[in-house]
XYZ file of N, CA and C in Angstrom:
600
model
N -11.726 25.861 -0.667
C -13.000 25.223 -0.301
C -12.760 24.232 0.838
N -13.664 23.973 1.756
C -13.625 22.991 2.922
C -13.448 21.460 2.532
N -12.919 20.858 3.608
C -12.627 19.361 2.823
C -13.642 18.863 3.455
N -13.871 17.385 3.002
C -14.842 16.615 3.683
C -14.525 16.672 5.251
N -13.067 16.373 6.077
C -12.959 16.451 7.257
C -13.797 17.789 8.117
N -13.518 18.896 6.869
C -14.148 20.224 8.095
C -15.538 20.332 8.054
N -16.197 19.864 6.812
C -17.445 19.491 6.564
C -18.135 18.972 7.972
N -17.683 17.984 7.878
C -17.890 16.605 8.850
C -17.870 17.546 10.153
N -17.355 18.183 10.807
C -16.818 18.602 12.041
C -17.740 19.547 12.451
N -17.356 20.501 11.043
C -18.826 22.084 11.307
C -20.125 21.204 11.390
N -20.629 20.417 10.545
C -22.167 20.201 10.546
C -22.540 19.202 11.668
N -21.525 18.233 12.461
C -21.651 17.839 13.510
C -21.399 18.611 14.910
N -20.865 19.932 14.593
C -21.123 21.023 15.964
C -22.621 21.085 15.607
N -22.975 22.153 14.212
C -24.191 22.713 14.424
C -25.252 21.853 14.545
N -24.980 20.715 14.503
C -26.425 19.472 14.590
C -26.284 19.299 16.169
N -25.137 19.122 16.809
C -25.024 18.832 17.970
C -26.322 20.034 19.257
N -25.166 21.526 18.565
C -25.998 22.896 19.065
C -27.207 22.488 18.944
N -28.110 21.877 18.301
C -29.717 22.089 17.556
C -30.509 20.699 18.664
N -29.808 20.308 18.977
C -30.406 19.188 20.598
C -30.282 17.676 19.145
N -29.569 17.534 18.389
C -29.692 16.226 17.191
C -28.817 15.132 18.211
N -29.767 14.668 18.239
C -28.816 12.784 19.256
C -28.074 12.323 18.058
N -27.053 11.884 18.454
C -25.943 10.965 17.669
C -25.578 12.186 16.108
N -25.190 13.365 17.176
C -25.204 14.057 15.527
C -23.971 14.028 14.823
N -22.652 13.172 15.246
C -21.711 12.818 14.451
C -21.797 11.662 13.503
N -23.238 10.737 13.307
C -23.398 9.980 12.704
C -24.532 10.651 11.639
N -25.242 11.423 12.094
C -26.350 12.065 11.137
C -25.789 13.003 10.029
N -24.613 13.777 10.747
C -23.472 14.462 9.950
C -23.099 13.475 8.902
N -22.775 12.704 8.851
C -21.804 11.590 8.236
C -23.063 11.637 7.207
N -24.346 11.158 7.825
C -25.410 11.065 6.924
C -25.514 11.586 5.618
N -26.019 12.885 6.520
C -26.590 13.993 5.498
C -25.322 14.504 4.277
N -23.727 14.093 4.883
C -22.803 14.550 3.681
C -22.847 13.758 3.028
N -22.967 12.281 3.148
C -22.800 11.453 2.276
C -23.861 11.188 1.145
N -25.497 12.250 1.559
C -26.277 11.855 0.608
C -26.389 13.352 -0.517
N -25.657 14.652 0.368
C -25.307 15.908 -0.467
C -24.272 15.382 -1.475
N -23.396 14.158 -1.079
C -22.069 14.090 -2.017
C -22.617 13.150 -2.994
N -23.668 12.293 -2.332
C -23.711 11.129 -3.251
C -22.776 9.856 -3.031
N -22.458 10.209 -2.099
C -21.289 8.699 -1.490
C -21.585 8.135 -0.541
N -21.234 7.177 -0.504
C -21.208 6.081 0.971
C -19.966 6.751 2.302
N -20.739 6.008 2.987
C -19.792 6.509 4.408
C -17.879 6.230 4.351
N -18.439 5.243 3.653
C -16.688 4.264 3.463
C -16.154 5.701 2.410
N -16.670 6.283 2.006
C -15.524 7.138 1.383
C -15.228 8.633 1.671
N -15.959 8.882 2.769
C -16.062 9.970 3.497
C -14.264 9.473 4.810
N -15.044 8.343 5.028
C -13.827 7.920 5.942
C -12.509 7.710 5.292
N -12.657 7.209 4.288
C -11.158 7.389 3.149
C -10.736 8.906 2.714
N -11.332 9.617 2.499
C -11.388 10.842 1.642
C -11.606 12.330 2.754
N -11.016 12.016 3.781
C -11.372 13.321 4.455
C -10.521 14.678 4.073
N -9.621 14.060 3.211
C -8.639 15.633 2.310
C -9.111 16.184 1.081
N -10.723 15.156 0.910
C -11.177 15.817 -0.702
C -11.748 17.444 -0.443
N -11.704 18.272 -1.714
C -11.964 19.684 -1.065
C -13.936 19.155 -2.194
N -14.472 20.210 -1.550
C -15.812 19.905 -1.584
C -15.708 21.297 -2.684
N -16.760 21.228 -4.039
C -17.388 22.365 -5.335
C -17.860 22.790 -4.421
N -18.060 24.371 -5.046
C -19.154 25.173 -4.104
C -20.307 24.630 -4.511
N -21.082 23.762 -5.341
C -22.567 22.824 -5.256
C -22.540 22.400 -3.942
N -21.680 21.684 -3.753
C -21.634 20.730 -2.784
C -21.835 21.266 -1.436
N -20.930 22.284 -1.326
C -21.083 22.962 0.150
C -22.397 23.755 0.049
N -22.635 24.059 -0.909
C -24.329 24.447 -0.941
C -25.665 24.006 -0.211
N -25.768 22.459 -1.022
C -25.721 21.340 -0.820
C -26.110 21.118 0.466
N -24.141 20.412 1.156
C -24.046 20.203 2.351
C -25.292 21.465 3.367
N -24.592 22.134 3.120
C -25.021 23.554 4.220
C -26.764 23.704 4.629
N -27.430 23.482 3.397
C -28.581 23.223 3.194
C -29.220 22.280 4.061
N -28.894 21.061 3.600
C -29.001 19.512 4.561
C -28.632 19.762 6.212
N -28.219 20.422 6.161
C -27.781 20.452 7.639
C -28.393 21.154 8.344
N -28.597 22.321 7.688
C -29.700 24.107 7.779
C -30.873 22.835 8.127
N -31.624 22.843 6.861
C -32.774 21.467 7.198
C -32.598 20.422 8.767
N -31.876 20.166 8.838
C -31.724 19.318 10.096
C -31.527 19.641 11.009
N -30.957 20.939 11.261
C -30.715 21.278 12.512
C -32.252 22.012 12.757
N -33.140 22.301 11.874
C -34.279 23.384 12.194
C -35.366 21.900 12.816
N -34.138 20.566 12.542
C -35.646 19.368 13.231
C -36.483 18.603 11.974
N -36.518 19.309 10.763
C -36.836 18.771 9.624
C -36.632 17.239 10.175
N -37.366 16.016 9.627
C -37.336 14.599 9.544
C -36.053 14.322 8.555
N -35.283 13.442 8.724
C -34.170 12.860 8.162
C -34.843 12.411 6.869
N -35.928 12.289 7.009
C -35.994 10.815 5.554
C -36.830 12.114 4.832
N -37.210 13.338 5.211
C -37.639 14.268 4.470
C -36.555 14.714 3.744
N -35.627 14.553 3.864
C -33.893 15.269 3.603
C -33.524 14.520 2.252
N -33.344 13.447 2.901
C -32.819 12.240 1.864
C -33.955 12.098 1.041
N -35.244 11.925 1.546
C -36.299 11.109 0.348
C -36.668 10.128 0.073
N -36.205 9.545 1.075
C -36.699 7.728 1.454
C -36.536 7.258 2.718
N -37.504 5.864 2.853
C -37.347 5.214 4.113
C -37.676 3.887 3.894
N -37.054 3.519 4.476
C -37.319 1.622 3.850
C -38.136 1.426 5.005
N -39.135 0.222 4.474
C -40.654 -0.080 4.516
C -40.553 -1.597 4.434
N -40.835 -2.612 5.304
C -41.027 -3.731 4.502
C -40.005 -4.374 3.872
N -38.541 -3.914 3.962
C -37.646 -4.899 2.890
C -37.666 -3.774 1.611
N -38.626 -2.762 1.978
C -38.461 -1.598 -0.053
C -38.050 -0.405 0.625
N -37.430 0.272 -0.343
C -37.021 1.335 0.038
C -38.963 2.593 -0.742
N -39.277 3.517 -0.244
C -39.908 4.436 -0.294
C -39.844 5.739 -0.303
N -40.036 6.299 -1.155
C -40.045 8.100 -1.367
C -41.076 8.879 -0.761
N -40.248 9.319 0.242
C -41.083 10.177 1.402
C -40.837 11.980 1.050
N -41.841 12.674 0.756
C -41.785 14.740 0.624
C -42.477 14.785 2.285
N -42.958 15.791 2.260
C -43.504 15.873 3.565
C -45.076 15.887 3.057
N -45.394 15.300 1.663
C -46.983 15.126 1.427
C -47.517 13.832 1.967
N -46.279 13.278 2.418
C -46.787 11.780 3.005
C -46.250 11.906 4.652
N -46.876 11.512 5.261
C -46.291 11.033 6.686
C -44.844 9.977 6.320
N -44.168 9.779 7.486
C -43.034 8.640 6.969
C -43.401 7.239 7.871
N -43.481 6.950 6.925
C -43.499 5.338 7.425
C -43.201 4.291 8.447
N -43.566 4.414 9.263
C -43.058 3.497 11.006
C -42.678 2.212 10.796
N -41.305 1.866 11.750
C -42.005 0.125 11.717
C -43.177 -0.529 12.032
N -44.011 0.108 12.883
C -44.872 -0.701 13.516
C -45.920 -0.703 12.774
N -46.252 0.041 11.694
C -47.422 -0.435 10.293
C -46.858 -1.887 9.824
N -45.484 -1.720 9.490
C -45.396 -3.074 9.000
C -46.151 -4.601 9.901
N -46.740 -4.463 10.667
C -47.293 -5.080 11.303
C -48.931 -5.278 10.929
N -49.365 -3.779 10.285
C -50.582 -3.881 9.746
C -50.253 -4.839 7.869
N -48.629 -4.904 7.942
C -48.696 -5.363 6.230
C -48.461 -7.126 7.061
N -48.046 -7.376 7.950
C -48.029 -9.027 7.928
C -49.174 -9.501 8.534
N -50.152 -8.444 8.983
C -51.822 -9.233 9.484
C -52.224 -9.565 8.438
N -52.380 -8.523 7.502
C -53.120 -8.071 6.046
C -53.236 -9.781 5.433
N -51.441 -9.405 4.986
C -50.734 -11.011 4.248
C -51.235 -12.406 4.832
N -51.316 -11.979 6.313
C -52.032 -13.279 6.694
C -53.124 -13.863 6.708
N -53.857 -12.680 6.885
C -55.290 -12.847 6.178
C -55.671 -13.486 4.359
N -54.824 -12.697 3.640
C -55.167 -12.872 2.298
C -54.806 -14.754 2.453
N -53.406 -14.417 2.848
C -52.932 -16.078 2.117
C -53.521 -17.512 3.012
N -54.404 -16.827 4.087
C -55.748 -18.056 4.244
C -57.086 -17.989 3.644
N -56.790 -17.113 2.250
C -58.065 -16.920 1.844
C -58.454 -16.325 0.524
N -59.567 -16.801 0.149
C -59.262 -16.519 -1.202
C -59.573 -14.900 -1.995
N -59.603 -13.890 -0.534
C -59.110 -12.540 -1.244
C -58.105 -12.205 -2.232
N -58.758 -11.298 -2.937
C -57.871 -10.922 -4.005
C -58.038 -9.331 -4.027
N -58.938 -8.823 -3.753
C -58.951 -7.427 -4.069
C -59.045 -6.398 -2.530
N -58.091 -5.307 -2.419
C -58.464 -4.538 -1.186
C -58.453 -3.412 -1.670
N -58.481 -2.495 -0.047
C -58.592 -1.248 0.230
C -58.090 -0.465 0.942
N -57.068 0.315 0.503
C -55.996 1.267 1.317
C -56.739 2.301 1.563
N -56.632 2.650 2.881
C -57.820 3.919 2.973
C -56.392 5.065 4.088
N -56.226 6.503 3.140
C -55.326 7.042 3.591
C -53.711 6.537 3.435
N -53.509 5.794 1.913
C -52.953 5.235 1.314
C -51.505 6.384 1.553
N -51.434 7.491 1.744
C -50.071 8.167 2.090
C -49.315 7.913 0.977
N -48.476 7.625 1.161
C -46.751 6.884 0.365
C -46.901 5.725 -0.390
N -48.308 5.283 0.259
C -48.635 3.677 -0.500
C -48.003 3.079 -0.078
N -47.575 2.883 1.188
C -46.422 1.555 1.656
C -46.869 0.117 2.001
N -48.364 0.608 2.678
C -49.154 -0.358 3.080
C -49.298 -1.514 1.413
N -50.088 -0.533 0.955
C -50.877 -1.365 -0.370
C -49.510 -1.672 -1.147
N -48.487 -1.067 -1.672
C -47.494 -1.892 -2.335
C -46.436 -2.907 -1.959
N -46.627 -2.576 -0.420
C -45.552 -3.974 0.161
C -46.840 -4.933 -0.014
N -48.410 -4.985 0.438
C -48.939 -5.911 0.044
C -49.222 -6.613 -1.044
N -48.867 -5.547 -2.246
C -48.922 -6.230 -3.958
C -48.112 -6.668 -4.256
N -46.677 -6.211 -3.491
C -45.314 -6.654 -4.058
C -45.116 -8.310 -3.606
N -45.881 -8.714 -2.205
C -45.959 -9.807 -1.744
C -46.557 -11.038 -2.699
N -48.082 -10.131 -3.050
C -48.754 -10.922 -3.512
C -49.308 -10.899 -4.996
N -48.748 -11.799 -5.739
C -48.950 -10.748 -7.046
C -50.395 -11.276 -7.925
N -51.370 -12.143 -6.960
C -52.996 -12.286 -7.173
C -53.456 -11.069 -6.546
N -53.041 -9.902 -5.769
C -53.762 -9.428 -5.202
C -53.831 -7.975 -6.043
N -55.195 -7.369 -5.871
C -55.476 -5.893 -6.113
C -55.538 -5.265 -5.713
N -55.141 -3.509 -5.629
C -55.683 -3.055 -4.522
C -56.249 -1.673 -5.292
N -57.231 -0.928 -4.524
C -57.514 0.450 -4.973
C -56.769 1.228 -3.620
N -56.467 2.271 -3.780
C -55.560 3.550 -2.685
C -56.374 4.937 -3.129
N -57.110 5.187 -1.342
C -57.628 5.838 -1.393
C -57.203 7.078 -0.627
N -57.041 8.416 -0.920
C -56.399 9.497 0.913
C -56.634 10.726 -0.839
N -56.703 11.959 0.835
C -57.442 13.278 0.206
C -56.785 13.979 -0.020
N -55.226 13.303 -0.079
C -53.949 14.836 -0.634
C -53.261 14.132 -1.833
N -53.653 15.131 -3.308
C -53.536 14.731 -4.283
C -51.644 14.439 -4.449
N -51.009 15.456 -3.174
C -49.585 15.105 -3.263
C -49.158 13.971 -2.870
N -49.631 13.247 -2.175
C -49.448 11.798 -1.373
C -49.977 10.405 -2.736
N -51.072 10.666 -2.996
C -51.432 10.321 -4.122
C -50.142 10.219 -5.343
N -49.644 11.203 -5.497
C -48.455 11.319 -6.920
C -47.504 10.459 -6.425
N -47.059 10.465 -4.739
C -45.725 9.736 -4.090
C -46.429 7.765 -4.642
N -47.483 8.359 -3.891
C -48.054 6.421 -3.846
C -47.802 6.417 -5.289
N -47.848 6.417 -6.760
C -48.068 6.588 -7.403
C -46.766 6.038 -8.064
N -45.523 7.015 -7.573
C -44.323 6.998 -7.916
C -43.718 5.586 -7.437
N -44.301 4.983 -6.042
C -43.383 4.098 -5.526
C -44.153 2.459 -5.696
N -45.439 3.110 -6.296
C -45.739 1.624 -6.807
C -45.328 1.425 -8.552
N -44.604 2.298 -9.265
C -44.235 1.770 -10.365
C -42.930 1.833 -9.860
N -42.256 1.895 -9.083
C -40.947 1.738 -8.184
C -40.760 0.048 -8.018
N -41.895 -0.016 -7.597
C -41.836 -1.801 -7.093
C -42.621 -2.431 -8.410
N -42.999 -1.892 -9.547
C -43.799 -2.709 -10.241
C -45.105 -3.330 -10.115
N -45.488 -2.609 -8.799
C -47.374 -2.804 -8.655
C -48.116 -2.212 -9.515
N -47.782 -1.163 -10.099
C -48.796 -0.063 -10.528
C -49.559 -0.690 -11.118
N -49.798 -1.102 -12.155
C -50.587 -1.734 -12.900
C -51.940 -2.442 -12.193
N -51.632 -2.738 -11.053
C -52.562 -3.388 -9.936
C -52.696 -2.219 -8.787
N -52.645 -1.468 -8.566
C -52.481 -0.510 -7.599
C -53.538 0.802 -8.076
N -55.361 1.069 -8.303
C -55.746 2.010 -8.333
C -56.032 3.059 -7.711
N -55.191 4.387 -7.637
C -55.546 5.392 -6.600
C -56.351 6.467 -6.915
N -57.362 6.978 -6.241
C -58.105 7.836 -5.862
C -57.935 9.013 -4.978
N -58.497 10.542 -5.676
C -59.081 11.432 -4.094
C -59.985 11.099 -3.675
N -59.817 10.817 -2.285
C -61.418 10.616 -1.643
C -60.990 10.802 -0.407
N -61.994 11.745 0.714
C -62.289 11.574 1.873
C -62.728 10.436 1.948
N -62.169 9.450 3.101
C -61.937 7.826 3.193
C -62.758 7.176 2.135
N -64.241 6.996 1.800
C -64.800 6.316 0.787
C -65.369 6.693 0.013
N -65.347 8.098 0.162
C -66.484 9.059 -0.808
C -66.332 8.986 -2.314
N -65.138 8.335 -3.240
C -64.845 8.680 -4.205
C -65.124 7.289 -4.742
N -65.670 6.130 -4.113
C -66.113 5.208 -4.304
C -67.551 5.004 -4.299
N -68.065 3.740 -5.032
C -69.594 3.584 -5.655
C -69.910 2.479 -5.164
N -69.724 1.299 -5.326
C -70.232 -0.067 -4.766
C -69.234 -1.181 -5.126
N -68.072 -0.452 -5.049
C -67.119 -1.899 -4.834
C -67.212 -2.725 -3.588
N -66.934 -3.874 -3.743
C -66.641 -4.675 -2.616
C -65.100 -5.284 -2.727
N -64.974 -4.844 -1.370
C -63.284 -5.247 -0.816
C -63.381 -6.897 -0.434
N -62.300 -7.597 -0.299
C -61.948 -8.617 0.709
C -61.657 -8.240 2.040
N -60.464 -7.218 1.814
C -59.986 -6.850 3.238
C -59.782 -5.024 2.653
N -59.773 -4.176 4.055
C -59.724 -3.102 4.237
C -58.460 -2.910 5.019
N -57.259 -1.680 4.669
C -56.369 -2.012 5.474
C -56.116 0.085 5.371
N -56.268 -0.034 7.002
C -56.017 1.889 7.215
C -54.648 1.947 8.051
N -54.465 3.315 8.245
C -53.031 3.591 9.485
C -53.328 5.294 9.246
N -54.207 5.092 9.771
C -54.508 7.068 9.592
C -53.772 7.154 10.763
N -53.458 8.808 10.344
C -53.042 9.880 11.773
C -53.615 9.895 13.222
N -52.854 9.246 14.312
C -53.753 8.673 15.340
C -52.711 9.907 16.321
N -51.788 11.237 16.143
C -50.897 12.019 16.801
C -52.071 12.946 16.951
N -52.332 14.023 17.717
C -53.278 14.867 17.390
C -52.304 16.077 17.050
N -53.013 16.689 16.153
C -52.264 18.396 15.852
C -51.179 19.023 16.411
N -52.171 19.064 18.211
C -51.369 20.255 18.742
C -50.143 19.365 19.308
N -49.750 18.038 19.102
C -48.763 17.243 19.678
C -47.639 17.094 19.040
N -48.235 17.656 17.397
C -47.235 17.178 16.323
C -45.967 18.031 16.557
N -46.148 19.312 16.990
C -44.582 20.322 16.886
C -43.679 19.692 17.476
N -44.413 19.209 18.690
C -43.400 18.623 19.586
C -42.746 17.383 19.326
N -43.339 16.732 18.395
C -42.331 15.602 18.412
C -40.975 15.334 18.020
């Protein structure tokens, strides 16, 4: 069976072949999250021979990455805010630059005596649970129309211990709502258009 060294070598050619920037570090990546190890022991351990799981595994992760797949679709998370988050491809992945919609939000609430909001296209829930995790007077309902994004938000606010404060909904943006009133409203819909997305 291949050791971690040839591992390392093959999946950083074929990431390289596939146009992957920095693909001797993404290599390193993707083995270390097929093995379940940190980098520090990939770099110690380059004579370990790899189970055929593993090269399975490996081969897979890499297959996935070289076809362009998103990294954090691979692994299954992306840190958000200081939290780590569970990203499928039912959620978009999480940018830094939302986190910017979570420190307006915060700034708003904590000059004021809001307590209850509204995630509209709630995705992953990153928005609404870095804002509950902040604030633990605050409520929120999470609203978006893919019941799979819904299950993620779902998963990563009893992740952080919001759930309990965190109600999500299907709804095309407000339709699944009656006459609540918000404090604050906080969105980050899809602003890429369609035909732009292959390319990115």
């Amino acid at each position: 069976m291949p050791t971690i060294g040839e591992k390392l070598n093959d999946a950083e050619t074929i990431l390289r072949a596939s146009g992957i920037i920095d693909s001797r570090r993404e290599a390193s990546s993707l083995v270390g999250i097929a093995l379940r190890c940190n980098r520090m022991f990939l770099i110690a351990h380059p004579e370990y021979s790899l189970a055929p799981a593993e090269v399975r595994t490996v081969d897979e992760f890499v297959r996935r990455r070289a076809s362009h797949e998103p990294f954090q679709y691979i692994s299954g998370v992306q840190e958000f805010y200081g939290l780590e988050f569970e990203v499928t491809a039912d959620v978009l992945i999480p940018r830094p630059e939302t986190e910017l919609v979570v420190e307006r939000a915060l700034e708003i609430l904590r000059t004021s005596a809001g307590e209850f909001i509204c995630d509209v296209g709630t995705g992953s829930g990153c928005i609404a649970v870095s804002i509950l995790h902040k604030l633990a007077r605050v409520r929120a309902i999470g609203l978006d129309i893919s019941k799979g994004a819904l299950e993620i938000a779902h998963r990563n606010a009893e992740k952080h211990d919001v759930g309990v404060r965190l109600k999500l909904f299907e709804s095309d943006v407000f339709r699944a709502l009656t006459n609540e009133k918000f404090d604050l409203i906080v969105a980050n819909p899809p602003y890429i258009p369609v035909r732009e997305m292959a390319g990115l």
